[in-house]
mmCIF file of N, CA and C in Angstrom:
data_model
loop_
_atom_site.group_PDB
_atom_site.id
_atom_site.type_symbol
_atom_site.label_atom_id
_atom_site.label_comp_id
_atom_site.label_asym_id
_atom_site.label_seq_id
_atom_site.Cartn_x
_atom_site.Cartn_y
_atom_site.Cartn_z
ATOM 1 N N UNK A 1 110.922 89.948 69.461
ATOM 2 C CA UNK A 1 110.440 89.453 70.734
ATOM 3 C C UNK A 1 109.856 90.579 71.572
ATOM 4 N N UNK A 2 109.612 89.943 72.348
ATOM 5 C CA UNK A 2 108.498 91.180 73.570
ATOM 6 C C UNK A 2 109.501 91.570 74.162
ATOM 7 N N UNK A 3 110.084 93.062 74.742
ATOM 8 C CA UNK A 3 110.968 93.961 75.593
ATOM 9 C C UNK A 3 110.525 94.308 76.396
ATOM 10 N N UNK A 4 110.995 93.720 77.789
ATOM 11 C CA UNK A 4 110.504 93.825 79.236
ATOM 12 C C UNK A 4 110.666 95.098 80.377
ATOM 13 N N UNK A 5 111.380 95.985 79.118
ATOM 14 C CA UNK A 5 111.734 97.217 79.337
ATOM 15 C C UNK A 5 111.565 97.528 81.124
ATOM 16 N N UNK A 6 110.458 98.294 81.789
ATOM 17 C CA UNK A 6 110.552 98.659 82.989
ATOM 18 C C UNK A 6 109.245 97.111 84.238
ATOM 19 N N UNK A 7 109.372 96.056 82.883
ATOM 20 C CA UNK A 7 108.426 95.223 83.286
ATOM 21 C C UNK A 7 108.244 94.427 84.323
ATOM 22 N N UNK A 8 107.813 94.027 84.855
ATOM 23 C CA UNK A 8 107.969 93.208 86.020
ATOM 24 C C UNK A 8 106.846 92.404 87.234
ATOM 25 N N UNK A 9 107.304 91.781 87.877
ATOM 26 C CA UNK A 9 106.254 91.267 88.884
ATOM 27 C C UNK A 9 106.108 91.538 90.332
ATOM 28 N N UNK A 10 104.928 91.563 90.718
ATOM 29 C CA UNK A 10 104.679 91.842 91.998
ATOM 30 C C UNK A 10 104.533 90.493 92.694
ATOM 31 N N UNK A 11 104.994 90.162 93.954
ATOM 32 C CA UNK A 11 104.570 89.012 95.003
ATOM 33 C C UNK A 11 104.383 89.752 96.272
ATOM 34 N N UNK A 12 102.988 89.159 96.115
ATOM 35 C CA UNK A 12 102.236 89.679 97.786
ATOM 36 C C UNK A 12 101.905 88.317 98.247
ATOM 37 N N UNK A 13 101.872 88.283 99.583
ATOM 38 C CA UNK A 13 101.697 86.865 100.517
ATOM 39 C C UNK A 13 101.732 87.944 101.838
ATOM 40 N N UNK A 14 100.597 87.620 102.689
ATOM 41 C CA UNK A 14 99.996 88.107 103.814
ATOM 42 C C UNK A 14 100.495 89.926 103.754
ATOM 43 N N UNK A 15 101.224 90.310 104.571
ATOM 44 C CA UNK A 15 100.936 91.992 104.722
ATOM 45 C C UNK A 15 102.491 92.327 103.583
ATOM 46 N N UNK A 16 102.944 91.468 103.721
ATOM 47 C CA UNK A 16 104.197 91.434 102.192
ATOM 48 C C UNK A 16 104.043 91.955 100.975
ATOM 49 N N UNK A 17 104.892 92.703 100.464
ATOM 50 C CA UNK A 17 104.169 92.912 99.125
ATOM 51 C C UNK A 17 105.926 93.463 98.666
ATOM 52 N N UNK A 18 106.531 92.604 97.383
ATOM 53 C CA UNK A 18 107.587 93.026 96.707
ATOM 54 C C UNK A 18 107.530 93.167 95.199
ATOM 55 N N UNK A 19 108.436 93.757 94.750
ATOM 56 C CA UNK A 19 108.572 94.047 93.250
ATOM 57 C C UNK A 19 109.555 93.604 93.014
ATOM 58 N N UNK A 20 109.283 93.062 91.856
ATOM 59 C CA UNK A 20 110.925 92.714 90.704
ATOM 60 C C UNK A 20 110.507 93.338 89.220
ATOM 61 N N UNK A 21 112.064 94.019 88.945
ATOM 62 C CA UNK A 21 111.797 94.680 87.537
ATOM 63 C C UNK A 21 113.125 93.701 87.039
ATOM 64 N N UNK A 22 112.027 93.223 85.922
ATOM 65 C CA UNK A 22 112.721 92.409 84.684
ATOM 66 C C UNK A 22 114.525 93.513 84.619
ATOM 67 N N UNK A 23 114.967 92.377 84.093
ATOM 68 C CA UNK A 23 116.318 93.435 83.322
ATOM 69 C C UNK A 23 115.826 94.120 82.405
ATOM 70 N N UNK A 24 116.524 95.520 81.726
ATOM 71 C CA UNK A 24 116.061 96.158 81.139
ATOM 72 C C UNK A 24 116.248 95.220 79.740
ATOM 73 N N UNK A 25 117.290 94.422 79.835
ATOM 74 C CA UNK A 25 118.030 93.794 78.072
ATOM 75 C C UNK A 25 117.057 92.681 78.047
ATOM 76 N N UNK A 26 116.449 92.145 79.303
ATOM 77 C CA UNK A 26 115.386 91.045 78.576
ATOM 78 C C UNK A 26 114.891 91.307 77.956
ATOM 79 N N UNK A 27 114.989 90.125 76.638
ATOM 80 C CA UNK A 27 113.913 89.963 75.727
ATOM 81 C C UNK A 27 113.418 88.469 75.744
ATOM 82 N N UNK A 28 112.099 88.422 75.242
ATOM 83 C CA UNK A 28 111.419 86.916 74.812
ATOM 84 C C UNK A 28 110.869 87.033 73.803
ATOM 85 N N UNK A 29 110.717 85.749 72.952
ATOM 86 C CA UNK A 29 109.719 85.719 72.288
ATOM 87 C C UNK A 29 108.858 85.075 72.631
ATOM 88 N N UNK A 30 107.658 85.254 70.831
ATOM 89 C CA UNK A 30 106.563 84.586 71.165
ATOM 90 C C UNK A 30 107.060 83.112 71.606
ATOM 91 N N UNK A 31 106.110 82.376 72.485
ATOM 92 C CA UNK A 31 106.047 81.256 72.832
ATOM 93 C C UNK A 31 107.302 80.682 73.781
ATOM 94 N N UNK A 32 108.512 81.684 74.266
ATOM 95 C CA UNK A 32 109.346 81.500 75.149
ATOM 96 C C UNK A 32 108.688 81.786 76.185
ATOM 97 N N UNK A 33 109.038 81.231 77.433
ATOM 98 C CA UNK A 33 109.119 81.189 79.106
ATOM 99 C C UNK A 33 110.117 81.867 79.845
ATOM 100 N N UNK A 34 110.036 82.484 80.421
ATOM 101 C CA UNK A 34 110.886 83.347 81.553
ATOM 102 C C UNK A 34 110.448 82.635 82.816
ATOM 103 N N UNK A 35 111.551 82.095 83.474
ATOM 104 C CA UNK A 35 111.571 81.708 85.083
ATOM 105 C C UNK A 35 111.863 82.638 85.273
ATOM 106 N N UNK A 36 111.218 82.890 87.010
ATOM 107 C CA UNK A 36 111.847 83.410 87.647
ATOM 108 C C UNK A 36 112.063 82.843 89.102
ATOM 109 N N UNK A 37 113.180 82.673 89.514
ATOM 110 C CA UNK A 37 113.418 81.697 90.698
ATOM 111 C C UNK A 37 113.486 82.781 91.919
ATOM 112 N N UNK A 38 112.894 82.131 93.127
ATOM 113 C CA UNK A 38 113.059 82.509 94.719
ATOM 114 C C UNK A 38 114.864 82.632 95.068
ATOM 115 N N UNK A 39 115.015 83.481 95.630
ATOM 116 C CA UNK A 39 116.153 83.881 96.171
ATOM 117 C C UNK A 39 117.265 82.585 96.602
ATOM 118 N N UNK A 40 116.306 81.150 97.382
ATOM 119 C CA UNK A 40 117.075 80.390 98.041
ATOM 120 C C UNK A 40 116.819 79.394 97.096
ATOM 121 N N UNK A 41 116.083 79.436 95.920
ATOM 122 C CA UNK A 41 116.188 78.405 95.185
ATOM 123 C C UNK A 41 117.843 77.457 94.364
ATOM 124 N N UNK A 42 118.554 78.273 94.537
ATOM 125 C CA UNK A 42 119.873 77.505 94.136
ATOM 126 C C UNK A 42 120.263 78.141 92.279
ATOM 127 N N UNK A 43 119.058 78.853 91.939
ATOM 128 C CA UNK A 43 119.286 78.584 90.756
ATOM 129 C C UNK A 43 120.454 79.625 90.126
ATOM 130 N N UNK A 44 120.919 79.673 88.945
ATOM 131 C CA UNK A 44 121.537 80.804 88.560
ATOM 132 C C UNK A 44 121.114 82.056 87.588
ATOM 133 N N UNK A 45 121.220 82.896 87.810
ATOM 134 C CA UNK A 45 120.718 84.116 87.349
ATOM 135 C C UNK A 45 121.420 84.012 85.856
ATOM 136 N N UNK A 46 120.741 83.642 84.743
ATOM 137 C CA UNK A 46 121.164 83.867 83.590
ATOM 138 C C UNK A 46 119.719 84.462 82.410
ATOM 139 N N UNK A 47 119.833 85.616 82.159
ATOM 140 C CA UNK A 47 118.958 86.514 81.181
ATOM 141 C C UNK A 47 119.042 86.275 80.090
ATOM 142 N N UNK A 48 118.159 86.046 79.395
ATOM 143 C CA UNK A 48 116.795 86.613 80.118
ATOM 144 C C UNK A 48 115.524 85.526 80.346
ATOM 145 N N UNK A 49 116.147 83.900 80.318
ATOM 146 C CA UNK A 49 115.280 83.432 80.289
ATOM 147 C C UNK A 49 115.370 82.351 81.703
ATOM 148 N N UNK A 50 116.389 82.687 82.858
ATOM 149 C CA UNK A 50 116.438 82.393 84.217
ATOM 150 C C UNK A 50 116.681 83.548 84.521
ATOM 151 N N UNK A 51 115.399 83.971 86.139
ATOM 152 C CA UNK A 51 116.100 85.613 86.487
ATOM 153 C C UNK A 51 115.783 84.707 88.108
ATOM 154 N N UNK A 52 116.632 85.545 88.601
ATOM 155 C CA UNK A 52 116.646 85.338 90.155
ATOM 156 C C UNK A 52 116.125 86.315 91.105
ATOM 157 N N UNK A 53 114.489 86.319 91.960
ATOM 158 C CA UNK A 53 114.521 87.297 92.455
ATOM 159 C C UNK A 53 114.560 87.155 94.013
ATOM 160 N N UNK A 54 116.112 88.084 94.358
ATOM 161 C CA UNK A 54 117.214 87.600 95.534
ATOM 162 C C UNK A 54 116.109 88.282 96.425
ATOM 163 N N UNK A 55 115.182 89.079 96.688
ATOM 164 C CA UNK A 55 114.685 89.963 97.423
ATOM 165 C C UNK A 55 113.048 88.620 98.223
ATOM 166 N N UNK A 56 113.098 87.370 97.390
ATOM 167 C CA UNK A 56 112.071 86.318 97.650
ATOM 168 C C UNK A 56 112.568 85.375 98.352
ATOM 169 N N UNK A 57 112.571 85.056 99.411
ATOM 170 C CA UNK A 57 113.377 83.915 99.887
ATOM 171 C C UNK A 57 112.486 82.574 99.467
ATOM 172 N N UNK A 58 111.400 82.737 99.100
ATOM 173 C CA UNK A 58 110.448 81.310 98.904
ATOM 174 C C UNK A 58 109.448 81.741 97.898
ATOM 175 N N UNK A 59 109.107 81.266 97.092
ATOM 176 C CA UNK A 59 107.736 81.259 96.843
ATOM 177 C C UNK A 59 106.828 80.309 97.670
ATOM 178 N N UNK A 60 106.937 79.328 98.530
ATOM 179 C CA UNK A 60 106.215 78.693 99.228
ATOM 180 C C UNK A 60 106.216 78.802 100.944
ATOM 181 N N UNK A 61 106.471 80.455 101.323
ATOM 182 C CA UNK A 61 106.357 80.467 102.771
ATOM 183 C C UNK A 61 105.255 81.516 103.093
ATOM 184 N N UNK A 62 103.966 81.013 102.220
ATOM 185 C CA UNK A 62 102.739 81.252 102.922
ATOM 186 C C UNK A 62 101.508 80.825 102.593
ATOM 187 N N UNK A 63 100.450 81.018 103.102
ATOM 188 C CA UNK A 63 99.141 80.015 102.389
ATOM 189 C C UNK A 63 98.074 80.342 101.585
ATOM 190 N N UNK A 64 98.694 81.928 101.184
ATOM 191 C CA UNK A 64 98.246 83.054 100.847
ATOM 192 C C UNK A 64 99.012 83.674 99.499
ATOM 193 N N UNK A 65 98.976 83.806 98.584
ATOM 194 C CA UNK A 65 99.975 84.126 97.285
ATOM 195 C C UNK A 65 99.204 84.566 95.791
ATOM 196 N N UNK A 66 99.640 85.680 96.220
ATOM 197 C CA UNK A 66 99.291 86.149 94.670
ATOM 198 C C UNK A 66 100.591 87.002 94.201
ATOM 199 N N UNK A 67 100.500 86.619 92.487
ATOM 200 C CA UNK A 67 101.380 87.051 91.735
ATOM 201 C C UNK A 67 101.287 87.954 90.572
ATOM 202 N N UNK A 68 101.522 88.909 90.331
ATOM 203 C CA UNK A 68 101.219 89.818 89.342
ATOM 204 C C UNK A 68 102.124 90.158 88.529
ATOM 205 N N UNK A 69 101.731 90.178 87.096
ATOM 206 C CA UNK A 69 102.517 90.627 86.047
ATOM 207 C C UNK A 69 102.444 91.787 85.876
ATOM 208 N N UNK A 70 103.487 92.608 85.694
ATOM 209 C CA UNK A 70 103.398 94.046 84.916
ATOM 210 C C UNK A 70 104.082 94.158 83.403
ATOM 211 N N UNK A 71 103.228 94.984 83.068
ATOM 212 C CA UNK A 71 103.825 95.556 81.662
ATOM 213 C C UNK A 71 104.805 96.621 81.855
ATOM 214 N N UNK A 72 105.156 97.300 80.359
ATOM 215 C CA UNK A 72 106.708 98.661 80.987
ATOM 216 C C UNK A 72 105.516 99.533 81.418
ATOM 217 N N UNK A 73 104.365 99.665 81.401
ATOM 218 C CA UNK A 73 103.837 100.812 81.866
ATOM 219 C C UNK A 73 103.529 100.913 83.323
ATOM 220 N N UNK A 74 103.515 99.638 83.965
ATOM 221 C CA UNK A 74 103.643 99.239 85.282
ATOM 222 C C UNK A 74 102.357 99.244 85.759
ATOM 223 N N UNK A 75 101.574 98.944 84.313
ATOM 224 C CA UNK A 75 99.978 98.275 84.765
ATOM 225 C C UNK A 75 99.863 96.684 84.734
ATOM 226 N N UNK A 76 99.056 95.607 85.704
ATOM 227 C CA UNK A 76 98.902 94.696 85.622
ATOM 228 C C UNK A 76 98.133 94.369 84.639
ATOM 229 N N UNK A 77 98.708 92.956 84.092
ATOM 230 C CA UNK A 77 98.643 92.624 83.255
ATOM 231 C C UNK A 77 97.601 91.049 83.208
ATOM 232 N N UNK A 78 98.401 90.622 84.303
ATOM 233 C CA UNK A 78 97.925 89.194 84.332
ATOM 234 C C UNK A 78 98.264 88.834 86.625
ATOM 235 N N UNK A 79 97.257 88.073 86.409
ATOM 236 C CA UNK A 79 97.146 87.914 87.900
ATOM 237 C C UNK A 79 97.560 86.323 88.571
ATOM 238 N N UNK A 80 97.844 85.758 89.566
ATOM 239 C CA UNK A 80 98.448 84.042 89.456
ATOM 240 C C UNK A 80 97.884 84.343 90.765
ATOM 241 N N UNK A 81 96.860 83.345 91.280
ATOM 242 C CA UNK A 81 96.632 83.502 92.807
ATOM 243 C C UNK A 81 96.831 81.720 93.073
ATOM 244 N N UNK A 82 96.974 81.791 94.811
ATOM 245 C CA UNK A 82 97.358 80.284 95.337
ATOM 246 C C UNK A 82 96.835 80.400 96.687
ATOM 247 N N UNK A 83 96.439 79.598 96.674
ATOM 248 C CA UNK A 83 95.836 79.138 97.915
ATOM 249 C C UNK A 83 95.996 77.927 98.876
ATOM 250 N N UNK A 84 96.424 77.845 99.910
ATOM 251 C CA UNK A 84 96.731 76.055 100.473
ATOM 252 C C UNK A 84 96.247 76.336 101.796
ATOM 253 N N UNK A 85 96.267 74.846 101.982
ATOM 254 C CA UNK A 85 96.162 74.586 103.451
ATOM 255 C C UNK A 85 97.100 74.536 104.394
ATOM 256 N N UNK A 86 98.600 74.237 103.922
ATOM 257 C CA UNK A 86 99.608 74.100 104.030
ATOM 258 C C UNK A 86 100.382 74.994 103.470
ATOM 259 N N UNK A 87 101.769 75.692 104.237
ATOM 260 C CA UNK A 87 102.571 76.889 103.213
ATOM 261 C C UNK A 87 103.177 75.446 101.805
ATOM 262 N N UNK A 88 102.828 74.012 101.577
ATOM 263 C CA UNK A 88 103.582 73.408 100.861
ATOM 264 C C UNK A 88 102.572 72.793 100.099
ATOM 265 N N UNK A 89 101.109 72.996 100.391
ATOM 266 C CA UNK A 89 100.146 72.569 99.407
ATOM 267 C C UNK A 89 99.204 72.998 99.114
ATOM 268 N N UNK A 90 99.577 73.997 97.597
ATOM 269 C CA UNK A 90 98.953 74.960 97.247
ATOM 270 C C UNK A 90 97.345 74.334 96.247
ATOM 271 N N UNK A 91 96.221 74.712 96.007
ATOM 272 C CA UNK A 91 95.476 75.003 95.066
ATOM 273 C C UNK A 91 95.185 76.371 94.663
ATOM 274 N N UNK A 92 95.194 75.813 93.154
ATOM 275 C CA UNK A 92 95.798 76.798 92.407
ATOM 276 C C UNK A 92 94.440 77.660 92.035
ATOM 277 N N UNK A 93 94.089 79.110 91.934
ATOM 278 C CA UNK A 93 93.344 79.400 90.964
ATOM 279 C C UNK A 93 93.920 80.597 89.813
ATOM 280 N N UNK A 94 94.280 79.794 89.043
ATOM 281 C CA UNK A 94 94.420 80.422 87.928
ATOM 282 C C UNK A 94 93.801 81.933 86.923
ATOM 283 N N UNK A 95 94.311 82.957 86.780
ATOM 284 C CA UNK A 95 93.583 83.521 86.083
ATOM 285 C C UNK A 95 93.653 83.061 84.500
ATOM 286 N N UNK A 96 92.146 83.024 83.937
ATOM 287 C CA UNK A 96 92.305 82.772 82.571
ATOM 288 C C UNK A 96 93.386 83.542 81.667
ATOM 289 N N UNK A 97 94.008 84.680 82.283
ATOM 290 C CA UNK A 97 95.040 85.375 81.145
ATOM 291 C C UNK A 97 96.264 84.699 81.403
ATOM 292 N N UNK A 98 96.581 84.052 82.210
ATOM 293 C CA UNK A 98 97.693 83.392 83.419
ATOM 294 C C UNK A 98 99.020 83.609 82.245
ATOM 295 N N UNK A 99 100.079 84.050 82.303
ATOM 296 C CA UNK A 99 100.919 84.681 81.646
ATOM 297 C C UNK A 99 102.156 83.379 81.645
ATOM 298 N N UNK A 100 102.580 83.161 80.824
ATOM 299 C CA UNK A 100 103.388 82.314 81.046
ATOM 300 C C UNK A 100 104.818 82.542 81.179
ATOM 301 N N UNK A 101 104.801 82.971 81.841
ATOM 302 C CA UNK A 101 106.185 84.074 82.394
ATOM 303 C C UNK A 101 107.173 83.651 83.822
ATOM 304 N N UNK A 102 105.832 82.856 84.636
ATOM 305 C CA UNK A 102 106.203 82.702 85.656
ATOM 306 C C UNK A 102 106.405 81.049 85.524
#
């Protein structure tokens, strides 16, 4: 499987901008999904294929959202942008590499 070693994602929304680094023991394979849930989402932190990042209180408290994948080298990889009119109704534009991670 793929080793997420120092890997991780960026969430920026207006002058915001945070990092989450994967666990070091995650692994996936091909064709597995990694969630990763908002801080107040309820969910439970179980690795490596639910991660919780406590430092997000929402993914939906802005109208503005982009999401970035990193590799262990801590270059982007893949990009997720959102756009709404509403912080609760997003259109989506997708990047064609769109990582299925998130």
């Amino acid at each position: 499987g793929a080793h997420t070693g120092s890997s991780g994602i960026n969430a920026e929304y207006g002058e915001e901008r945070l990092e989450y680094k994967f666990p070091a023991k995650a692994s996936i394979g091909p064709g597995q999904m990694m969630k990763v849930f908002s801080g107040n989402a309820g969910a439970t932190h179980n690795p490596p294929l639910n991660l919780v990042f406590k430092k997000l209180d929402s993914w939906a408290n802005t109208t503005d959202l982009e999401i970035q994948l990193r590799n262990g080298e801590g270059e982007v990889v893949s990009t997720y942008k959102a756009k709404a009119e509403s912080s609760t109704e997003y259109l989506e534009e997708a990047d064609p590499r769109a990582c299925s991670v998130m």
